[in-house]
mmCIF file of C-alpha atoms in Angstrom:
data_model
loop_
_atom_site.group_PDB
_atom_site.id
_atom_site.type_symbol
_atom_site.label_atom_id
_atom_site.label_comp_id
_atom_site.label_asym_id
_atom_site.label_seq_id
_atom_site.Cartn_x
_atom_site.Cartn_y
_atom_site.Cartn_z
ATOM 1 C CA MET A 1 -32.992 -2.145 10.359
ATOM 2 C CA ARG A 2 -30.908 -0.261 12.920
ATOM 3 C CA GLU A 3 -30.336 -3.521 14.786
ATOM 4 C CA ILE A 4 -29.092 -5.179 11.559
ATOM 5 C CA VAL A 5 -26.657 -2.319 11.020
ATOM 6 C CA LEU A 6 -25.285 -2.675 14.537
ATOM 7 C CA LEU A 7 -24.828 -6.426 14.210
ATOM 8 C CA CYS A 8 -22.914 -5.942 10.965
ATOM 9 C CA LEU A 9 -20.645 -3.414 12.639
ATOM 10 C CA LEU A 10 -20.039 -5.602 15.682
ATOM 11 C CA ALA A 11 -19.003 -8.479 13.456
ATOM 12 C CA LEU A 12 -16.194 -6.293 12.145
ATOM 13 C CA CYS A 13 -15.060 -4.575 15.312
ATOM 14 C CA GLN A 14 -13.518 -7.287 17.491
ATOM 15 C CA ALA A 15 -9.833 -6.621 18.116
ATOM 16 C CA LYS A 16 -7.695 -9.381 16.615
ATOM 17 C CA PRO A 17 -4.438 -9.815 14.674
ATOM 18 C CA TYR A 18 -4.459 -7.647 11.572
ATOM 19 C CA GLU A 19 -6.493 -9.015 8.712
ATOM 20 C CA PRO A 20 -7.001 -6.886 5.581
ATOM 21 C CA ILE A 21 -10.576 -5.719 5.065
ATOM 22 C CA ASN A 22 -12.155 -7.514 2.145
ATOM 23 C CA ILE A 23 -13.772 -4.678 0.243
ATOM 24 C CA MET A 24 -16.222 -6.901 -1.633
ATOM 25 C CA ASN A 25 -17.475 -8.447 1.598
ATOM 26 C CA PHE A 26 -17.654 -5.000 3.123
ATOM 27 C CA LEU A 27 -19.748 -3.707 0.230
ATOM 28 C CA ARG A 28 -22.359 -6.352 0.957
ATOM 29 C CA HIS A 29 -22.716 -4.986 4.481
ATOM 30 C CA HIS A 30 -22.558 -1.461 3.143
ATOM 31 C CA ASP A 31 -25.504 -2.147 0.851
ATOM 32 C CA ILE A 32 -27.591 -3.066 3.892
ATOM 33 C CA MET A 33 -26.600 0.159 5.589
ATOM 34 C CA GLN A 34 -27.516 2.219 2.566
ATOM 35 C CA GLN A 35 -30.977 0.644 2.451
ATOM 36 C CA ASP A 36 -31.392 1.711 6.062
ATOM 37 C CA ALA A 37 -30.208 5.237 5.313
ATOM 38 C CA GLY A 38 -32.633 5.439 2.403
ATOM 39 C CA ASP A 39 -35.594 5.043 4.751
ATOM 40 C CA ASP A 40 -34.867 8.418 6.304
ATOM 41 C CA ASP A 41 -33.358 10.428 3.472
ATOM 42 C CA ASP A 42 -34.512 10.801 -0.092
ATOM 43 C CA ASP A 43 -31.225 12.387 -1.133
ATOM 44 C CA ASP A 44 -29.189 9.671 -2.871
ATOM 45 C CA SER A 45 -26.030 11.773 -3.152
ATOM 46 C CA ASN A 46 -24.468 9.589 -0.456
ATOM 47 C CA LEU A 47 -25.405 6.256 -2.031
ATOM 48 C CA LEU A 48 -22.518 4.024 -2.962
ATOM 49 C CA PHE A 49 -24.264 2.789 -6.093
ATOM 50 C CA PRO A 50 -25.948 5.424 -8.283
ATOM 51 C CA SER A 51 -29.582 5.005 -9.275
ATOM 52 C CA LYS A 52 -30.542 3.468 -12.614
ATOM 53 C CA GLY A 53 -30.243 5.871 -15.486
ATOM 54 C CA SER A 54 -27.419 7.872 -13.921
ATOM 55 C CA PRO A 55 -24.295 7.927 -16.089
ATOM 56 C CA PRO A 56 -21.339 6.212 -14.380
ATOM 57 C CA PRO A 57 -18.723 8.732 -13.251
ATOM 58 C CA GLU A 58 -15.300 8.565 -14.841
ATOM 59 C CA PRO A 59 -12.983 10.496 -12.526
ATOM 60 C CA GLU A 60 -9.218 10.470 -12.711
ATOM 61 C CA CYS A 61 -7.800 7.644 -10.595
ATOM 62 C CA PRO A 62 -4.557 7.928 -8.566
ATOM 63 C CA PHE A 63 -1.660 5.992 -10.070
ATOM 64 C CA GLY A 64 -1.657 2.339 -9.016
ATOM 65 C CA CYS A 65 -5.132 2.557 -7.460
ATOM 66 C CA GLN A 66 -8.374 1.077 -8.693
ATOM 67 C CA CYS A 67 -11.460 3.272 -8.963
ATOM 68 C CA PHE A 68 -14.955 1.933 -9.534
ATOM 69 C CA LEU A 69 -18.346 3.375 -8.620
ATOM 70 C CA ARG A 70 -16.773 6.004 -6.387
ATOM 71 C CA VAL A 71 -14.790 3.361 -4.452
ATOM 72 C CA ILE A 72 -11.072 4.234 -4.412
ATOM 73 C CA GLN A 73 -8.829 1.249 -3.618
ATOM 74 C CA CYS A 74 -5.193 2.161 -2.900
ATOM 75 C CA SER A 75 -4.237 -0.606 -0.479
ATOM 76 C CA ASP A 76 -0.946 -2.551 -0.438
ATOM 77 C CA LEU A 77 0.951 -0.075 -2.633
ATOM 78 C CA GLY A 78 3.697 0.961 -0.236
ATOM 79 C CA LEU A 79 2.384 4.541 -0.186
ATOM 80 C CA LYS A 80 4.113 6.932 2.211
ATOM 81 C CA ALA A 81 1.471 9.647 1.850
ATOM 82 C CA VAL A 82 -2.157 10.001 0.822
ATOM 83 C CA PRO A 83 -2.423 10.348 -3.006
ATOM 84 C CA LYS A 84 -3.020 13.936 -4.198
ATOM 85 C CA ASN A 85 -5.579 13.344 -6.937
ATOM 86 C CA ILE A 86 -8.313 11.365 -5.187
ATOM 87 C CA PRO A 87 -11.645 12.019 -6.987
ATOM 88 C CA LYS A 88 -13.735 14.599 -5.123
ATOM 89 C CA ASP A 89 -16.882 12.498 -5.452
ATOM 90 C CA ALA A 90 -15.322 9.496 -3.660
ATOM 91 C CA LEU A 91 -17.551 7.716 -1.159
ATOM 92 C CA MET A 92 -15.146 5.033 0.030
ATOM 93 C CA ILE A 93 -11.338 5.317 0.234
ATOM 94 C CA ASP A 94 -9.225 2.256 1.006
ATOM 95 C CA LEU A 95 -5.640 3.095 2.050
ATOM 96 C CA GLN A 96 -4.984 0.135 4.318
ATOM 97 C CA ASN A 97 -1.681 -1.707 4.537
ATOM 98 C CA ASN A 98 0.610 1.091 3.331
ATOM 99 C CA LYS A 99 3.408 3.125 4.949
ATOM 100 C CA ILE A 100 1.604 6.421 5.477
ATOM 101 C CA THR A 101 3.061 8.295 8.463
ATOM 102 C CA GLU A 102 0.939 11.427 8.608
ATOM 103 C CA ILE A 103 -2.507 12.687 7.616
ATOM 104 C CA LYS A 104 -2.147 16.307 6.513
ATOM 105 C CA GLU A 105 -4.660 19.133 6.523
ATOM 106 C CA ASN A 106 -5.548 18.973 2.833
ATOM 107 C CA ASP A 107 -5.289 15.219 2.203
ATOM 108 C CA PHE A 108 -9.079 14.833 1.967
ATOM 109 C CA LYS A 109 -10.014 18.427 1.184
ATOM 110 C CA GLY A 110 -13.127 18.772 -0.945
ATOM 111 C CA ILE A 111 -14.223 15.138 -0.602
ATOM 112 C CA LYS A 112 -17.414 16.218 1.120
ATOM 113 C CA ASN A 113 -19.501 13.099 0.536
ATOM 114 C CA LEU A 114 -16.945 10.630 1.898
ATOM 115 C CA TYR A 115 -18.751 7.808 3.703
ATOM 116 C CA ALA A 116 -15.991 5.336 4.665
ATOM 117 C CA LEU A 117 -12.244 5.816 5.186
ATOM 118 C CA PHE A 118 -9.877 2.897 5.830
ATOM 119 C CA LEU A 119 -6.408 3.805 7.115
ATOM 120 C CA VAL A 120 -5.743 0.484 8.850
ATOM 121 C CA ASN A 121 -2.200 -0.891 9.199
ATOM 122 C CA ASN A 122 -0.069 2.103 8.321
ATOM 123 C CA LYS A 123 2.519 4.032 10.354
ATOM 124 C CA ILE A 124 0.375 7.043 11.154
ATOM 125 C CA SER A 125 1.525 8.939 14.235
ATOM 126 C CA LYS A 126 0.057 12.368 13.444
ATOM 127 C CA ILE A 127 -3.310 13.586 12.133
ATOM 128 C CA HIS A 128 -3.754 17.305 11.479
ATOM 129 C CA PRO A 129 -6.558 18.876 13.597
ATOM 130 C CA LYS A 130 -8.295 20.029 10.369
ATOM 131 C CA ALA A 131 -7.794 16.825 8.383
ATOM 132 C CA PHE A 132 -11.512 15.994 8.550
ATOM 133 C CA HIS A 133 -12.785 19.552 8.189
ATOM 134 C CA ASN A 134 -16.052 19.746 6.210
ATOM 135 C CA ILE A 135 -16.267 15.953 5.840
ATOM 136 C CA ASN A 136 -19.702 15.887 7.397
ATOM 137 C CA LYS A 137 -20.996 12.589 6.001
ATOM 138 C CA LEU A 138 -18.189 10.295 7.130
ATOM 139 C CA GLN A 139 -19.686 7.368 9.030
ATOM 140 C CA LEU A 140 -16.971 4.691 9.091
ATOM 141 C CA LEU A 141 -13.448 5.637 10.205
ATOM 142 C CA TYR A 142 -10.888 2.846 10.685
ATOM 143 C CA LEU A 143 -7.544 3.897 12.187
ATOM 144 C CA SER A 144 -6.442 0.603 13.741
ATOM 145 C CA TYR A 145 -2.882 -0.746 13.705
ATOM 146 C CA ASN A 146 -1.068 2.578 13.579
ATOM 147 C CA LEU A 147 1.160 4.627 15.891
ATOM 148 C CA LEU A 148 -1.265 7.202 17.275
ATOM 149 C CA THR A 149 -0.654 8.249 20.889
ATOM 150 C CA GLN A 150 -3.976 10.034 21.453
ATOM 151 C CA ILE A 151 -7.449 10.390 19.974
ATOM 152 C CA PRO A 152 -7.340 12.635 16.867
ATOM 153 C CA ALA A 153 -8.808 16.103 17.378
ATOM 154 C CA ASN A 154 -12.025 17.297 15.723
ATOM 155 C CA LEU A 155 -13.377 13.943 14.594
ATOM 156 C CA PRO A 156 -16.462 14.239 12.359
ATOM 157 C CA LYS A 157 -19.675 14.291 14.392
ATOM 158 C CA SER A 158 -21.298 12.026 11.789
ATOM 159 C CA VAL A 159 -19.092 8.982 12.484
ATOM 160 C CA LEU A 160 -21.107 5.841 13.166
ATOM 161 C CA GLU A 161 -18.185 3.504 13.881
ATOM 162 C CA LEU A 162 -14.671 4.396 15.036
ATOM 163 C CA ARG A 163 -12.025 1.676 15.172
ATOM 164 C CA ILE A 164 -8.771 2.820 16.698
ATOM 165 C CA HIS A 165 -7.479 -0.315 18.401
ATOM 166 C CA ASP A 166 -3.856 -1.449 18.434
ATOM 167 C CA ASN A 167 -2.205 1.964 18.457
ATOM 168 C CA LYS A 168 -0.021 3.619 21.122
ATOM 169 C CA ILE A 169 -2.794 5.561 22.823
ATOM 170 C CA ASN A 170 -2.060 6.150 26.513
ATOM 171 C CA LYS A 171 -4.272 9.176 27.011
ATOM 172 C CA VAL A 172 -7.869 10.121 26.238
ATOM 173 C CA GLN A 173 -8.079 13.877 26.654
ATOM 174 C CA LYS A 174 -11.081 15.790 28.000
ATOM 175 C CA GLN A 175 -13.979 16.008 25.511
ATOM 176 C CA ALA A 176 -12.087 13.874 23.005
ATOM 177 C CA PHE A 177 -15.421 12.698 21.588
ATOM 178 C CA GLN A 178 -17.372 15.918 22.043
ATOM 179 C CA GLY A 179 -20.636 15.970 20.090
ATOM 180 C CA MET A 180 -20.318 12.433 18.656
ATOM 181 C CA ARG A 181 -23.933 11.484 19.275
ATOM 182 C CA SER A 182 -24.230 9.275 16.195
ATOM 183 C CA LEU A 183 -21.463 6.900 17.268
ATOM 184 C CA HIS A 184 -22.682 3.313 17.640
ATOM 185 C CA VAL A 185 -19.372 1.469 17.989
ATOM 186 C CA LEU A 186 -16.086 2.566 19.575
ATOM 187 C CA GLU A 187 -13.231 0.012 19.532
ATOM 188 C CA MET A 188 -10.151 1.098 21.513
ATOM 189 C CA SER A 189 -8.570 -2.213 22.535
ATOM 190 C CA ALA A 190 -4.881 -3.134 22.567
ATOM 191 C CA ASN A 191 -3.677 0.332 23.530
ATOM 192 C CA PRO A 192 -1.445 0.985 26.589
ATOM 193 C CA LEU A 193 -4.298 2.870 28.250
ATOM 194 C CA ALA A 194 -4.573 2.987 32.040
ATOM 195 C CA ASN A 195 -7.274 4.516 34.240
ATOM 196 C CA SER A 196 -5.033 7.514 34.903
ATOM 197 C CA GLY A 197 -4.872 8.148 31.165
ATOM 198 C CA ILE A 198 -8.626 8.706 30.876
ATOM 199 C CA GLU A 199 -9.224 12.354 31.800
ATOM 200 C CA MET A 200 -12.400 13.277 33.628
ATOM 201 C CA GLY A 201 -14.904 14.389 31.008
ATOM 202 C CA ALA A 202 -13.202 12.455 28.206
ATOM 203 C CA PHE A 203 -16.566 11.075 27.060
ATOM 204 C CA ASP A 204 -18.638 14.210 27.690
ATOM 205 C CA GLY A 205 -21.054 15.041 24.884
ATOM 206 C CA MET A 206 -20.739 11.562 23.424
ATOM 207 C CA SER A 207 -23.378 8.905 22.870
ATOM 208 C CA THR A 208 -22.373 5.360 21.987
ATOM 209 C CA LEU A 209 -23.845 1.870 22.264
ATOM 210 C CA TYR A 210 -20.793 -0.402 22.094
ATOM 211 C CA LEU A 211 -17.448 0.296 23.783
ATOM 212 C CA ARG A 212 -14.503 -2.083 23.975
ATOM 213 C CA ILE A 213 -11.246 -1.331 25.808
ATOM 214 C CA ALA A 214 -9.736 -4.806 26.087
ATOM 215 C CA GLU A 215 -6.066 -5.759 26.330
ATOM 216 C CA ALA A 216 -5.130 -2.468 27.996
ATOM 217 C CA LYS A 217 -3.865 -1.504 31.466
ATOM 218 C CA ILE A 218 -7.226 -0.846 33.096
ATOM 219 C CA THR A 219 -7.225 -1.707 36.828
ATOM 220 C CA ALA A 220 -10.816 -0.671 37.607
ATOM 221 C CA ILE A 221 -14.026 -0.076 35.678
ATOM 222 C CA PRO A 222 -13.753 3.541 34.441
ATOM 223 C CA LYS A 223 -16.203 5.822 36.252
ATOM 224 C CA ASP A 224 -16.928 8.301 33.463
ATOM 225 C CA LEU A 225 -18.087 6.237 30.466
ATOM 226 C CA PRO A 226 -21.155 7.190 28.359
ATOM 227 C CA PRO A 227 -24.413 6.318 30.177
ATOM 228 C CA SER A 228 -25.950 5.339 26.809
ATOM 229 C CA LEU A 229 -23.909 2.111 26.658
ATOM 230 C CA THR A 230 -25.665 -1.140 25.848
ATOM 231 C CA GLU A 231 -22.409 -3.143 25.575
ATOM 232 C CA LEU A 232 -19.220 -2.689 27.597
ATOM 233 C CA HIS A 233 -16.205 -4.958 27.115
ATOM 234 C CA LEU A 234 -13.141 -4.656 29.375
ATOM 235 C CA ASP A 235 -11.675 -8.134 28.895
ATOM 236 C CA TYR A 236 -7.976 -8.918 29.311
ATOM 237 C CA ASN A 237 -7.215 -6.103 31.750
ATOM 238 C CA LYS A 238 -6.107 -5.978 35.386
ATOM 239 C CA ILE A 239 -9.388 -5.174 37.126
ATOM 240 C CA GLY A 240 -9.314 -6.475 40.705
ATOM 241 C CA LYS A 241 -12.904 -5.955 41.881
ATOM 242 C CA VAL A 242 -16.328 -4.605 40.967
ATOM 243 C CA GLU A 243 -17.478 -1.920 43.396
ATOM 244 C CA LEU A 244 -20.952 -0.637 44.169
ATOM 245 C CA GLU A 245 -20.608 2.611 42.184
ATOM 246 C CA ASP A 246 -18.895 1.070 39.138
ATOM 247 C CA LEU A 247 -22.044 0.277 37.156
ATOM 248 C CA TYR A 248 -24.695 2.628 38.512
ATOM 249 C CA LYS A 249 -24.675 4.904 35.411
ATOM 250 C CA TYR A 250 -25.292 2.162 32.870
ATOM 251 C CA LYS A 251 -29.000 1.405 33.216
ATOM 252 C CA ASN A 252 -29.281 0.370 29.551
ATOM 253 C CA LEU A 253 -26.441 -2.159 29.635
ATOM 254 C CA LEU A 254 -27.306 -5.455 27.946
ATOM 255 C CA ARG A 255 -23.902 -7.139 27.753
ATOM 256 C CA LEU A 256 -20.934 -6.825 30.122
ATOM 257 C CA GLY A 257 -17.538 -8.368 29.385
ATOM 258 C CA LEU A 258 -15.089 -8.652 32.292
ATOM 259 C CA GLY A 259 -13.394 -11.932 31.442
ATOM 260 C CA TYR A 260 -9.662 -12.489 31.840
ATOM 261 C CA ASN A 261 -9.100 -9.984 34.634
ATOM 262 C CA GLN A 262 -8.068 -10.413 38.285
ATOM 263 C CA ILE A 263 -11.477 -9.909 39.879
ATOM 264 C CA LYS A 264 -11.694 -11.342 43.392
ATOM 265 C CA SER A 265 -15.024 -9.866 44.422
ATOM 266 C CA VAL A 266 -18.229 -8.308 43.095
ATOM 267 C CA GLU A 267 -19.630 -6.028 45.789
ATOM 268 C CA ASN A 268 -23.138 -6.890 46.928
ATOM 269 C CA GLY A 269 -25.665 -4.605 45.232
ATOM 270 C CA SER A 270 -23.468 -3.590 42.313
ATOM 271 C CA LEU A 271 -25.363 -5.763 39.801
ATOM 272 C CA ALA A 272 -28.677 -4.182 40.803
ATOM 273 C CA SER A 273 -27.598 -1.106 38.811
ATOM 274 C CA ILE A 274 -27.901 -3.000 35.506
ATOM 275 C CA PRO A 275 -31.449 -4.440 35.681
ATOM 276 C CA ASN A 276 -31.754 -5.026 31.916
ATOM 277 C CA ILE A 277 -28.526 -7.013 31.512
ATOM 278 C CA ARG A 278 -28.744 -10.108 29.289
ATOM 279 C CA GLU A 279 -25.168 -11.403 29.344
ATOM 280 C CA ILE A 280 -22.312 -11.218 31.879
ATOM 281 C CA HIS A 281 -18.782 -12.542 31.308
ATOM 282 C CA LEU A 282 -16.772 -13.049 34.513
ATOM 283 C CA ASP A 283 -14.779 -16.082 33.401
ATOM 284 C CA ASN A 284 -11.035 -16.448 33.993
ATOM 285 C CA ASN A 285 -10.921 -14.360 37.160
ATOM 286 C CA LYS A 286 -10.287 -15.078 40.864
ATOM 287 C CA LEU A 287 -13.803 -15.266 42.246
ATOM 288 C CA LYS A 288 -14.311 -17.616 45.188
ATOM 289 C CA SER A 289 -18.103 -17.511 45.108
ATOM 290 C CA VAL A 290 -20.986 -16.769 42.763
ATOM 291 C CA PRO A 291 -21.533 -12.971 42.697
ATOM 292 C CA ALA A 292 -24.480 -11.850 44.803
ATOM 293 C CA GLY A 293 -27.468 -10.422 42.976
ATOM 294 C CA LEU A 294 -27.635 -12.659 39.901
ATOM 295 C CA ASP A 295 -30.966 -14.025 41.119
ATOM 296 C CA SER A 296 -32.538 -10.544 40.961
ATOM 297 C CA LEU A 297 -31.680 -9.927 37.291
ATOM 298 C CA LYS A 298 -34.951 -10.658 35.501
ATOM 299 C CA TYR A 299 -33.607 -10.744 31.954
ATOM 300 C CA LEU A 300 -30.162 -12.319 32.479
ATOM 301 C CA GLN A 301 -29.770 -15.271 30.109
ATOM 302 C CA VAL A 302 -26.016 -15.953 29.927
ATOM 303 C CA VAL A 303 -23.440 -15.846 32.717
ATOM 304 C CA TYR A 304 -19.868 -17.111 32.322
ATOM 305 C CA LEU A 305 -18.128 -18.015 35.590
ATOM 306 C CA HIS A 306 -15.760 -20.731 34.414
ATOM 307 C CA ALA A 307 -12.058 -20.759 35.297
ATOM 308 C CA ASN A 308 -12.444 -19.106 38.716
ATOM 309 C CA SER A 309 -12.004 -20.446 42.263
ATOM 310 C CA ILE A 310 -15.648 -21.083 43.069
ATOM 311 C CA SER A 311 -16.005 -24.037 45.441
ATOM 312 C CA SER A 312 -19.746 -24.030 46.175
ATOM 313 C CA VAL A 313 -23.057 -22.948 44.647
ATOM 314 C CA GLY A 314 -26.116 -22.042 46.699
ATOM 315 C CA LEU A 315 -29.723 -22.980 45.944
ATOM 316 C CA HIS A 316 -30.698 -19.362 45.168
ATOM 317 C CA ASP A 317 -27.469 -18.035 43.620
ATOM 318 C CA PHE A 318 -28.956 -17.907 40.114
ATOM 319 C CA CYS A 319 -32.730 -18.243 40.393
ATOM 320 C CA PRO A 320 -35.173 -16.168 42.472
ATOM 321 C CA VAL A 321 -37.341 -17.799 45.077
ATOM 322 C CA GLU A 322 -40.529 -16.795 43.243
ATOM 323 C CA ARG A 323 -40.805 -18.148 39.710
ATOM 324 C CA LYS A 324 -42.742 -15.186 38.314
ATOM 325 C CA VAL A 325 -39.868 -12.803 39.038
ATOM 326 C CA LYS A 326 -37.663 -14.262 36.280
ATOM 327 C CA LYS A 327 -38.773 -12.920 32.877
ATOM 328 C CA SER A 328 -36.218 -14.733 30.678
ATOM 329 C CA PRO A 329 -34.809 -18.200 31.462
ATOM 330 C CA TYR A 330 -31.089 -18.852 31.338
ATOM 331 C CA VAL A 331 -29.723 -20.384 28.165
ATOM 332 C CA GLY A 332 -26.127 -20.608 29.361
ATOM 333 C CA ILE A 333 -24.389 -20.900 32.751
ATOM 334 C CA SER A 334 -20.742 -21.979 32.729
ATOM 335 C CA LEU A 335 -19.078 -23.187 35.934
ATOM 336 C CA PHE A 336 -16.448 -25.609 34.640
ATOM 337 C CA ALA A 337 -12.778 -25.283 35.638
ATOM 338 C CA ASN A 338 -13.726 -24.383 39.216
ATOM 339 C CA PRO A 339 -12.929 -26.413 42.387
ATOM 340 C CA LEU A 340 -16.619 -27.218 42.567
ATOM 341 C CA LYS A 341 -17.979 -30.621 43.583
ATOM 342 C CA TYR A 342 -20.730 -30.576 41.007
ATOM 343 C CA TRP A 343 -22.356 -33.732 42.380
ATOM 344 C CA GLU A 344 -23.141 -31.791 45.567
ATOM 345 C CA VAL A 345 -25.014 -29.015 43.716
ATOM 346 C CA GLN A 346 -28.758 -29.397 44.190
ATOM 347 C CA PRO A 347 -30.679 -29.847 40.907
ATOM 348 C CA ALA A 348 -33.172 -27.135 41.917
ATOM 349 C CA THR A 349 -30.302 -24.617 41.769
ATOM 350 C CA PHE A 350 -30.822 -24.416 38.003
ATOM 351 C CA ARG A 351 -34.626 -24.471 38.007
ATOM 352 C CA CYS A 352 -34.792 -21.326 35.846
ATOM 353 C CA VAL A 353 -32.546 -22.689 33.075
ATOM 354 C CA SER A 354 -34.205 -23.453 29.729
ATOM 355 C CA GLY A 355 -32.688 -26.967 29.450
ATOM 356 C CA ARG A 356 -30.064 -29.283 30.857
ATOM 357 C CA ARG A 357 -27.594 -28.269 28.145
ATOM 358 C CA GLY A 358 -27.762 -24.728 29.446
ATOM 359 C CA VAL A 359 -25.481 -25.567 32.375
ATOM 360 C CA GLN A 360 -21.810 -26.504 32.015
ATOM 361 C CA LEU A 361 -20.200 -27.874 35.153
ATOM 362 C CA GLY A 362 -17.481 -30.403 34.348
ATOM 363 C CA ASN A 363 -14.532 -31.475 36.437
ATOM 364 C CA PHE A 364 -12.087 -29.104 38.065
ATOM 365 C CA ARG A 365 -8.632 -28.961 36.552
ATOM 366 C CA ARG A 366 -5.985 -26.860 38.184
ATOM 367 C CA ARG A 367 -4.713 -24.139 35.873
ATOM 368 C CA LYS A 368 -1.011 -24.204 35.206
#
């Protein structure tokens, strides 16, 4: 069930132009998550839908909002501040698409069972350090499309997914995510964040599975990311090369996204640090050859190398010499939009691909 939860979260966390969260669709995903939570905890005080026989609560609802089954919807109302009379038993609060500029200390005081908080697409530039004090069950916190310049202090340790993309964040301070060992997904894309803005120790005490810092000002793979990562996405940055020490901490990495950068080389031996990798995206870069070491990755199934400057492919660039070494066959290799004479590539080069449709060569077209 944990895998289902993660897939549901990933489907929501890709950075893209602002689209309002459809609460009804979200509730369907939320129901799945609650079933998962119920396997480990008999206390249903955090369930979105009360058990049969429980009388439906009838709390006071903020003016203009809609309140139903402890879901408080106050989106698209032009609010400049968080409403004062939010029911204390609220589990989900939707404040997206308003004009809120600040989250104050007591805005969510006493709402101890809050599970999900949506503050997407406001004008928030300041969050009080104690704004989330005693909110120990918050698992989904969406702060995207605001004006924050740094990671808010004292985030709840219970957060499962944090979306904070498309803000003004140019600095991640030391221990910004201290103690956040429940975090599965961290989306930080579309912020003006450079390598110099990530302080050493910024991710200390943090455990996360999925991290995305795309569309930023990253010029090299950050050296101090959580070693627990299973997915790392750094697309649409300015990374120029992959060095030997860049990936050595991420033994559990399953998917690596480095598309749309300026990568000219992948140092020999650097890919050996991620032996369990399933998918690598290196498309739309400046590579002149197939990165060394792909043939040694036993479980690699997808590799994107299209839109580079690769002019030749060797017989053993993708597949090992011994057949038994490869545990999972390739299902996708893309090499189109390269100055590659595909008719000169030996058929045996792709002997460890599951089928002929697994390889995309095509003709070279010069990019404008």
